[in-house]
Amino acid sequence: MSELLALGVSYKTAPVALRERLALTDGAAERFVQELVEGGDVAEAVAISTCNRTEFYLVVSDAVAAEVALLSQIARRSGMRPTELSSVVYAPRNCDAARHLFRVTSGLESMIVGEHEVQGQVKRAYETALAAGTTGPLTNRLFTAALQTGKRVRTETEIGVARTSVSSVAVDLAQEVVGELASRDVVIIGAGETSELTARAFAEHGVSAMFVANRRADRARALAERIGGSVVPLHDLPAQMESADVVVSSTSSPHPIVGVDELELVMAARDGRPLVLIDIAVPRDIEAACADLPGVTLLDIDDLQRVVAGNLQGREGERDDAIEIVEQEIRRFASWMGQLDVLPTIAALREQASIVAEQVLAENAGRWETASPRDLARVDAMARAIVQRVLHEPTLRIKALADADVETPGHGRLEIVRELFGLESGAHGGRDQAARSTDAEVRPLRRRAGDGSAAT
C-alpha cells in the first residue's frame, strides 16, 4: 500500500550552516526528484528548498526503506554522514505529512509566522516537480489542497498583517543598526522575488539611492526600473560597496558572493565608516568570517528569529483561526486519502465473495438435474443475496474507516482486512486506479507548469 512520506530539516531543527549544505536550487531540485523516481522505490516526489527549510514529499510503498535511502542520498550529496542528519530531520507520514505541508504553506511553520513568500515558494516547488514529471495522483491532490489551504488562511485571517515577511524584517534590522534610512545608500544583490520585495520595503522607508547587482543584466535592469534604482554590474560591486551603508544579498548562488578578503579591502577604503550586511540567502552569499572585520555588522537569516517574538504578540487569536482552517482542510484530505484504500478494498472483497459463490454454484450444478431454469435462477439469486447480506455490515464498517479521525487513521485496520481475506493484489491495483481518477483535476496544471504559468 502506498504511503505519503515527508522528510526534511528546517530552522527549527538545524542552524543555517547545516541548512545551506542541504539547500537545492531549482535545477538541482528537479534533477534530485527525477533521480528519486527513476530509482524505482519512489513513485512520486516533490522537493521544497527555501532559506528556512529543505523538505521532500514522497509517495512510497515502504516508508521505512524510503526514509533510509533518502537520508543516504542526501548525506552523499551534502558530504555529511547519515548520523549527522538523523538528529535534525523530521519524517511525518500520511495525514501528519499533509498537515505539516498545509501548515508550511499557510505560514504557520515559518520563522516569521504568517509570511507571504512561502506560499509562492511551495507553488514554484510544485510546478518544478510537475515540469519534471515526478508528481502523481497523490502529490497532485496534496499540493493543490495545500495551496488552497494557504489561500484560505490568508483570506480569512489576518495572521499575515504587518511586519511578517523576511524582506520587511530585514529592513527593520537595517534601520535598527544604522538609524533613519531615507538618506542611506542601499545595494541589493540579486534580482529575484525576495530581492524585489526587500527593495520595495526599503523604498517605503524613503530610500531612493538603491543599486541592484545581478549576474543577469536584463533582470537587474527590470528590477531597477520597477523600484526607481540603478544597475551595478557584479564586477563593480566592490566599488559600490565602498559608498554603501547597507548591503542586502539574496541570490541562489551555490557559492559566496562576498568574501572576507574582498570585503577587507572594501572596508579599508571606507575610512572607518560602518557597513551593514544582511544575508538572507541559503546557501549564504556572504562569508561568515566577514562579521569579524572591524566596522562590519553581518546579519543572516537566523538573526531574524529575535524579531519573531515581538511580531507574534497579540496575534494568537489569528494563529488559532489559521490552525482551525488547516484542520478543516486536513479532514477533507484525510477523507479523500482514506477513500483510496476503502473503496478498492470493498470492491475487492465483494468481487472475491461473488467469485466464491459462483464457484460453489458451479461445483454443485450437476446435482440439480431435475431443477428447472426458474429453480436455478432462484438458487443463483439466493446465493447472491447471502453474499450481499453477509457483506453488508463489514461494508458499512470499512466505509467508516475513511471518515475516521485523522489522529487515528484506519490504514492499519484496512491492512488487517486485506490480510484476512487475501485481497492484497486486488486492493493495490484498485487503489492506484482510484487515485488516478483524481489526477485529471491537475493535468491542465502540468501543461501550464511547462509554460512557466501559475499552478493555481
XYZ file of C-alpha atoms in Angstrom:
456
model
C 0.000 0.000 0.000
C 1.390 3.405 -0.960
C 2.190 5.893 1.784
C 2.883 9.605 1.862
C 6.251 10.412 3.446
C 7.670 13.845 4.199
C 11.301 14.230 5.203
C 13.098 17.485 5.896
C 15.015 19.935 8.028
C 14.067 23.485 8.957
C 15.257 26.417 11.027
C 13.566 24.723 13.992
C 15.854 21.704 13.805
C 19.077 22.901 12.131
C 21.193 26.087 12.031
C 21.781 27.940 8.789
C 25.283 26.450 8.444
C 23.719 22.994 8.089
C 20.672 24.107 6.097
C 22.795 25.699 3.402
C 24.554 22.376 2.816
C 21.193 20.781 2.088
C 19.727 23.618 0.019
C 18.734 22.930 -3.597
C 18.489 25.349 -6.478
C 15.502 24.883 -8.808
C 17.635 22.954 -11.276
C 19.175 20.782 -8.589
C 15.751 20.087 -7.069
C 14.408 18.969 -10.452
C 17.329 16.603 -11.019
C 17.130 15.256 -7.474
C 13.436 14.323 -7.604
C 13.905 12.777 -11.040
C 16.693 10.597 -9.659
C 14.459 9.553 -6.768
C 11.619 8.488 -9.045
C 13.913 6.815 -11.550
C 15.376 4.750 -8.711
C 12.137 2.781 -8.537
C 11.470 2.943 -4.784
C 9.718 6.331 -5.004
C 6.569 6.707 -7.117
C 6.118 10.480 -6.747
C 8.382 13.227 -5.413
C 8.332 16.992 -4.775
C 11.199 18.954 -3.188
C 10.848 22.301 -1.407
C 14.030 24.264 -0.688
C 13.920 27.750 0.854
C 16.121 29.719 3.211
C 14.284 28.177 6.151
C 13.792 24.578 5.054
C 14.565 21.744 2.678
C 11.790 19.150 2.517
C 10.847 16.199 0.340
C 7.314 14.870 -0.136
C 7.306 11.320 -1.469
C 4.822 8.586 -2.310
C 6.402 5.242 -1.446
C 5.427 1.637 -0.831
C 7.863 1.122 2.054
C 8.228 4.281 4.142
C 10.993 2.929 6.376
C 13.169 1.783 3.482
C 12.491 5.010 1.561
C 13.461 7.146 4.559
C 16.767 5.306 4.984
C 17.534 5.501 1.259
C 16.685 9.209 1.042
C 18.825 10.040 4.075
C 21.753 8.223 2.496
C 21.278 10.052 -0.803
C 21.035 13.455 0.903
C 24.096 12.673 3.008
C 26.137 11.780 -0.070
C 25.096 14.939 -1.880
C 25.882 17.218 1.080
C 29.070 15.456 2.155
C 27.603 14.559 5.551
C 27.171 11.355 7.482
C 23.630 9.973 7.763
C 24.040 10.022 11.539
C 24.576 13.792 11.377
C 21.275 14.171 9.576
C 19.254 11.754 11.674
C 19.283 14.094 14.667
C 17.870 17.072 12.750
C 15.401 15.573 10.258
C 11.696 15.032 10.781
C 9.725 12.443 8.839
C 5.928 12.568 9.300
C 3.762 10.230 7.234
C 0.347 10.235 5.590
C -2.002 12.762 7.213
C 0.727 14.060 9.525
C 2.863 14.756 6.445
C -0.069 16.528 4.788
C -0.750 18.567 7.917
C 2.874 19.682 8.006
C 2.745 20.850 4.377
C -0.560 22.652 4.958
C 0.999 24.478 7.937
C 4.105 25.334 5.917
C 2.046 26.744 3.049
C -0.093 28.737 5.484
C 2.963 30.337 7.086
C 2.400 28.629 10.440
C 5.789 26.894 10.298
C 7.701 29.954 9.096
C 10.278 31.797 11.157
C 8.110 34.867 10.631
C 4.668 33.398 11.256
C 2.212 34.358 8.549
C 4.818 35.400 5.973
C 3.574 35.556 2.385
C 6.653 34.384 0.477
C 6.335 30.738 1.475
C 3.079 30.296 -0.458
C 4.857 31.245 -3.676
C 7.838 29.065 -2.783
C 5.646 25.994 -2.315
C 3.834 26.768 -5.550
C 7.083 27.019 -7.507
C 8.396 23.791 -5.971
C 5.231 22.007 -7.100
C 5.493 23.485 -10.591
C 9.118 22.341 -10.799
C 8.070 18.781 -9.935
C 5.190 18.941 -12.433
C 7.596 20.015 -15.156
C 9.997 17.233 -14.145
C 7.199 14.662 -14.396
C 7.699 13.420 -10.831
C 4.255 14.145 -9.420
C 1.269 11.824 -9.479
C -2.288 11.492 -8.191
C -1.412 11.730 -4.502
C 1.093 14.592 -4.643
C -1.087 16.479 -7.120
C -4.022 16.342 -4.721
C -1.745 17.089 -1.747
C -0.191 20.252 -3.172
C -3.415 21.527 -4.707
C -5.074 21.186 -1.291
C -2.082 22.764 0.486
C -2.111 25.834 -1.769
C -5.854 26.174 -1.296
C -5.350 25.977 2.465
C -2.721 28.703 2.370
C -5.037 30.905 0.332
C -7.872 30.384 2.819
C -5.650 31.239 5.777
C -4.506 34.498 4.209
C -8.001 35.418 3.034
C -9.936 34.517 6.170
C -7.465 35.592 8.880
C -5.103 38.498 9.484
C -2.173 36.357 10.504
C -0.034 37.869 7.746
C -0.548 41.559 8.528
C 2.292 43.937 9.432
C 5.972 43.032 9.645
C 5.742 39.354 8.880
C 7.979 38.848 5.861
C 11.693 38.235 5.551
C 12.053 41.380 3.468
C 10.247 43.690 5.889
C 12.120 42.328 8.894
C 15.418 42.736 7.022
C 14.591 46.428 6.600
C 13.690 46.707 10.281
C 17.029 45.186 11.255
C 18.902 47.590 8.976
C 17.090 50.566 10.466
C 17.831 49.307 13.948
C 21.560 49.378 13.188
C 22.005 52.490 11.009
C 19.032 54.583 12.096
C 16.973 56.659 9.636
C 17.094 55.002 6.203
C 15.945 57.803 3.886
C 19.436 59.255 3.472
C 21.239 55.917 3.194
C 22.667 54.167 0.152
C 21.441 50.587 -0.239
C 22.809 47.888 -2.520
C 20.649 44.873 -3.363
C 22.498 41.794 -4.629
C 20.133 39.575 -6.604
C 17.043 40.265 -8.679
C 14.628 37.542 -7.584
C 11.328 37.829 -5.752
C 12.856 38.256 -2.293
C 15.248 40.924 -3.592
C 12.360 42.840 -5.156
C 10.254 42.630 -2.005
C 13.219 43.853 0.034
C 13.880 46.725 -2.382
C 10.237 47.782 -2.206
C 10.350 47.648 1.592
C 13.375 49.983 1.576
C 11.587 52.283 -0.880
C 8.658 52.520 1.552
C 11.153 53.901 4.091
C 12.173 56.670 1.704
C 15.346 55.092 0.318
C 15.913 56.500 -3.175
C 19.555 55.555 -3.823
C 19.295 51.816 -4.457
C 21.648 49.843 -6.641
C 20.943 46.366 -7.994
C 23.729 43.918 -8.806
C 22.979 40.637 -10.540
C 24.691 38.236 -12.940
C 21.793 38.621 -15.384
C 21.837 42.227 -16.529
C 18.318 42.066 -18.019
C 16.746 41.020 -14.721
C 18.756 43.636 -12.824
C 17.599 46.392 -15.197
C 13.965 45.263 -14.968
C 14.071 45.336 -11.171
C 15.880 48.689 -11.076
C 13.213 50.205 -13.328
C 10.430 48.925 -11.083
C 11.953 50.355 -7.902
C 13.472 53.515 -9.372
C 17.044 52.385 -8.719
C 20.221 51.936 -10.739
C 22.089 48.880 -12.024
C 25.580 47.983 -10.896
C 27.491 45.286 -12.819
C 28.504 42.498 -10.496
C 32.197 43.097 -11.190
C 31.752 46.710 -9.966
C 30.152 45.583 -6.703
C 33.257 46.196 -4.513
C 33.451 49.833 -5.653
C 29.747 50.353 -4.967
C 30.077 48.781 -1.534
C 32.684 51.394 -0.627
C 29.961 54.053 -0.550
C 27.007 51.923 0.580
C 25.502 51.961 4.064
C 23.504 48.734 3.748
C 24.051 45.710 1.509
C 21.321 43.075 1.235
C 22.074 39.849 -0.580
C 19.559 37.261 -1.717
C 20.715 35.118 -4.614
C 20.545 31.440 -5.453
C 24.295 31.183 -5.925
C 25.792 27.968 -4.537
C 28.955 29.913 -3.626
C 29.572 33.114 -1.605
C 29.235 36.399 -3.496
C 31.149 38.460 -0.923
C 34.359 37.020 0.512
C 36.246 38.171 3.602
C 39.426 39.118 1.696
C 37.461 41.213 -0.777
C 35.453 42.899 1.972
C 38.587 43.687 3.932
C 39.801 45.799 1.004
C 36.397 47.497 0.791
C 36.440 48.392 4.483
C 39.963 49.773 4.224
C 38.702 52.198 1.570
C 35.746 53.356 3.695
C 37.888 55.205 6.261
C 36.168 53.580 9.216
C 32.566 54.086 8.060
C 30.435 51.146 9.313
C 28.701 48.812 6.899
C 25.618 46.669 7.486
C 25.424 43.385 5.563
C 22.163 41.443 5.561
C 22.428 37.959 4.070
C 19.026 36.368 3.559
C 20.199 33.676 1.172
C 20.653 29.958 1.808
C 23.317 28.917 0.962
C 24.753 32.152 2.342
C 26.008 34.787 -0.090
C 28.394 36.398 2.407
C 31.183 34.514 4.128
C 30.565 34.233 7.874
C 34.105 35.456 8.634
C 33.109 38.903 7.309
C 31.438 39.516 10.655
C 34.866 39.613 12.297
C 36.017 42.640 10.292
C 36.017 45.973 12.180
C 33.048 48.149 11.293
C 31.023 45.307 9.761
C 27.646 44.216 11.082
C 26.588 40.955 9.441
C 23.082 39.601 9.924
C 21.956 36.284 8.414
C 18.633 34.514 8.145
C 18.846 33.078 11.654
C 19.207 36.548 13.149
C 15.601 37.170 12.162
C 14.461 34.873 14.958
C 14.840 37.546 17.596
C 12.301 39.707 15.763
C 9.677 36.999 15.647
C 8.632 37.140 19.293
C 7.609 40.789 19.032
C 5.682 40.180 15.824
C 3.697 37.369 17.393
C 2.387 39.364 20.357
C -1.336 39.900 20.204
C -1.779 37.560 17.232
C -2.513 34.273 18.980
C -6.196 34.563 18.092
C -5.379 34.807 14.382
C -2.989 31.899 14.731
C -5.707 29.778 16.330
C -8.093 30.626 13.493
C -5.434 29.666 10.950
C -4.836 26.343 12.698
C -8.565 25.588 12.617
C -8.644 26.204 8.856
C -5.703 23.833 8.437
C -7.503 21.155 10.433
C -10.666 21.596 8.367
C -8.695 21.076 5.174
C -6.801 18.135 6.664
C -10.086 16.394 7.441
C -11.096 16.765 3.791
C -7.758 15.459 2.584
C -7.829 12.574 5.078
C -11.290 11.584 3.875
C -10.099 11.617 0.258
C -6.973 9.668 1.116
C -9.000 7.147 3.080
C -11.201 6.532 0.051
C -8.122 5.486 -1.919
C -7.889 2.442 0.329
C -11.504 1.897 1.363
C -13.325 1.772 -1.975
C -10.930 -0.648 -3.690
C -10.920 -2.838 -0.587
C -14.723 -3.028 -0.586
C -14.774 -3.730 -4.314
C -12.146 -6.458 -3.965
C -13.980 -8.034 -1.021
C -17.292 -8.122 -2.884
C -15.651 -9.447 -6.043
C -13.957 -12.222 -4.121
C -17.214 -13.171 -2.371
C -19.060 -13.242 -5.718
C -16.377 -15.489 -7.197
C -16.681 -17.899 -4.266
C -20.480 -18.019 -4.679
C -20.150 -18.697 -8.421
C -17.609 -21.428 -7.769
C -19.893 -23.166 -5.256
C -22.819 -22.951 -7.664
C -20.695 -24.370 -10.487
C -19.399 -27.199 -8.303
C -22.953 -28.240 -7.460
C -24.502 -27.718 -10.874
C -24.501 -31.481 -11.625
C -26.609 -32.260 -8.538
C -29.667 -30.414 -9.789
C -30.508 -32.413 -12.906
C -34.227 -32.101 -12.301
C -34.146 -28.409 -11.438
C -35.893 -26.114 -13.867
C -34.246 -22.950 -15.218
C -36.504 -20.994 -12.875
C -35.273 -23.039 -9.886
C -31.658 -22.500 -10.901
C -32.275 -18.756 -11.154
C -33.733 -18.786 -7.646
C -30.681 -20.639 -6.272
C -28.374 -18.162 -8.005
C -30.328 -15.207 -6.615
C -30.313 -16.742 -3.140
C -26.527 -17.227 -3.249
C -26.007 -13.614 -4.281
C -28.421 -12.384 -1.612
C -26.455 -14.281 1.025
C -23.249 -12.619 -0.202
C -24.876 -9.188 -0.009
C -26.245 -9.715 3.492
C -23.030 -11.190 4.871
C -21.007 -8.288 3.486
C -23.478 -5.526 4.401
C -22.201 -4.836 7.915
C -18.486 -5.239 7.036
C -19.018 -2.824 4.131
C -20.512 -0.178 6.425
C -17.698 -0.590 8.914
C -14.987 -0.412 6.240
C -16.562 2.755 4.809
C -16.491 4.257 8.290
C -12.719 3.879 8.321
C -12.454 6.520 5.593
C -14.126 9.022 7.924
C -12.036 8.062 10.944
C -10.445 10.834 12.975
C -7.200 11.901 11.308
C -5.354 11.233 14.539
C -6.414 7.577 14.409
C -6.489 6.676 10.694
C -7.845 3.314 9.566
C -4.859 2.286 7.416
C -3.801 -0.418 9.861
C -7.271 -1.916 10.177
C -7.706 -1.953 6.399
C -4.440 -3.838 6.126
C -5.814 -6.464 8.515
C -8.940 -6.815 6.355
C -6.796 -7.323 3.270
C -4.651 -9.905 5.005
C -7.645 -11.791 6.420
C -9.317 -12.093 3.031
C -6.166 -12.229 0.879
C -7.011 -9.041 -1.014
C -3.512 -7.581 -1.440
C -3.157 -7.657 -5.206
C -6.692 -6.582 -5.981
C -6.730 -3.822 -3.384
C -3.456 -2.368 -4.571
C -4.486 -2.193 -8.171
C -7.821 -0.683 -7.211
C -6.164 1.897 -5.011
C -3.949 3.047 -7.848
C -6.966 3.297 -10.137
C -8.921 5.242 -7.511
C -6.073 7.711 -7.170
C -5.631 8.016 -10.922
C -9.230 9.057 -11.349
C -8.488 12.277 -9.448
C -5.383 13.056 -11.470
C -7.465 14.582 -14.256
C -8.013 17.578 -11.989
C -4.372 18.626 -12.248
C -3.415 17.636 -15.794
C -4.041 21.195 -17.036
C -1.683 22.367 -14.283
C 1.085 20.137 -15.630
C 0.752 21.727 -19.059
C 0.761 25.218 -17.638
C 3.738 24.476 -15.418
C 5.743 23.637 -18.512
C 4.949 27.131 -19.817
C 6.016 28.747 -16.558
C 2.458 29.753 -15.739
C 0.724 29.604 -12.390
C -0.325 26.294 -10.968
C -3.275 27.560 -9.043
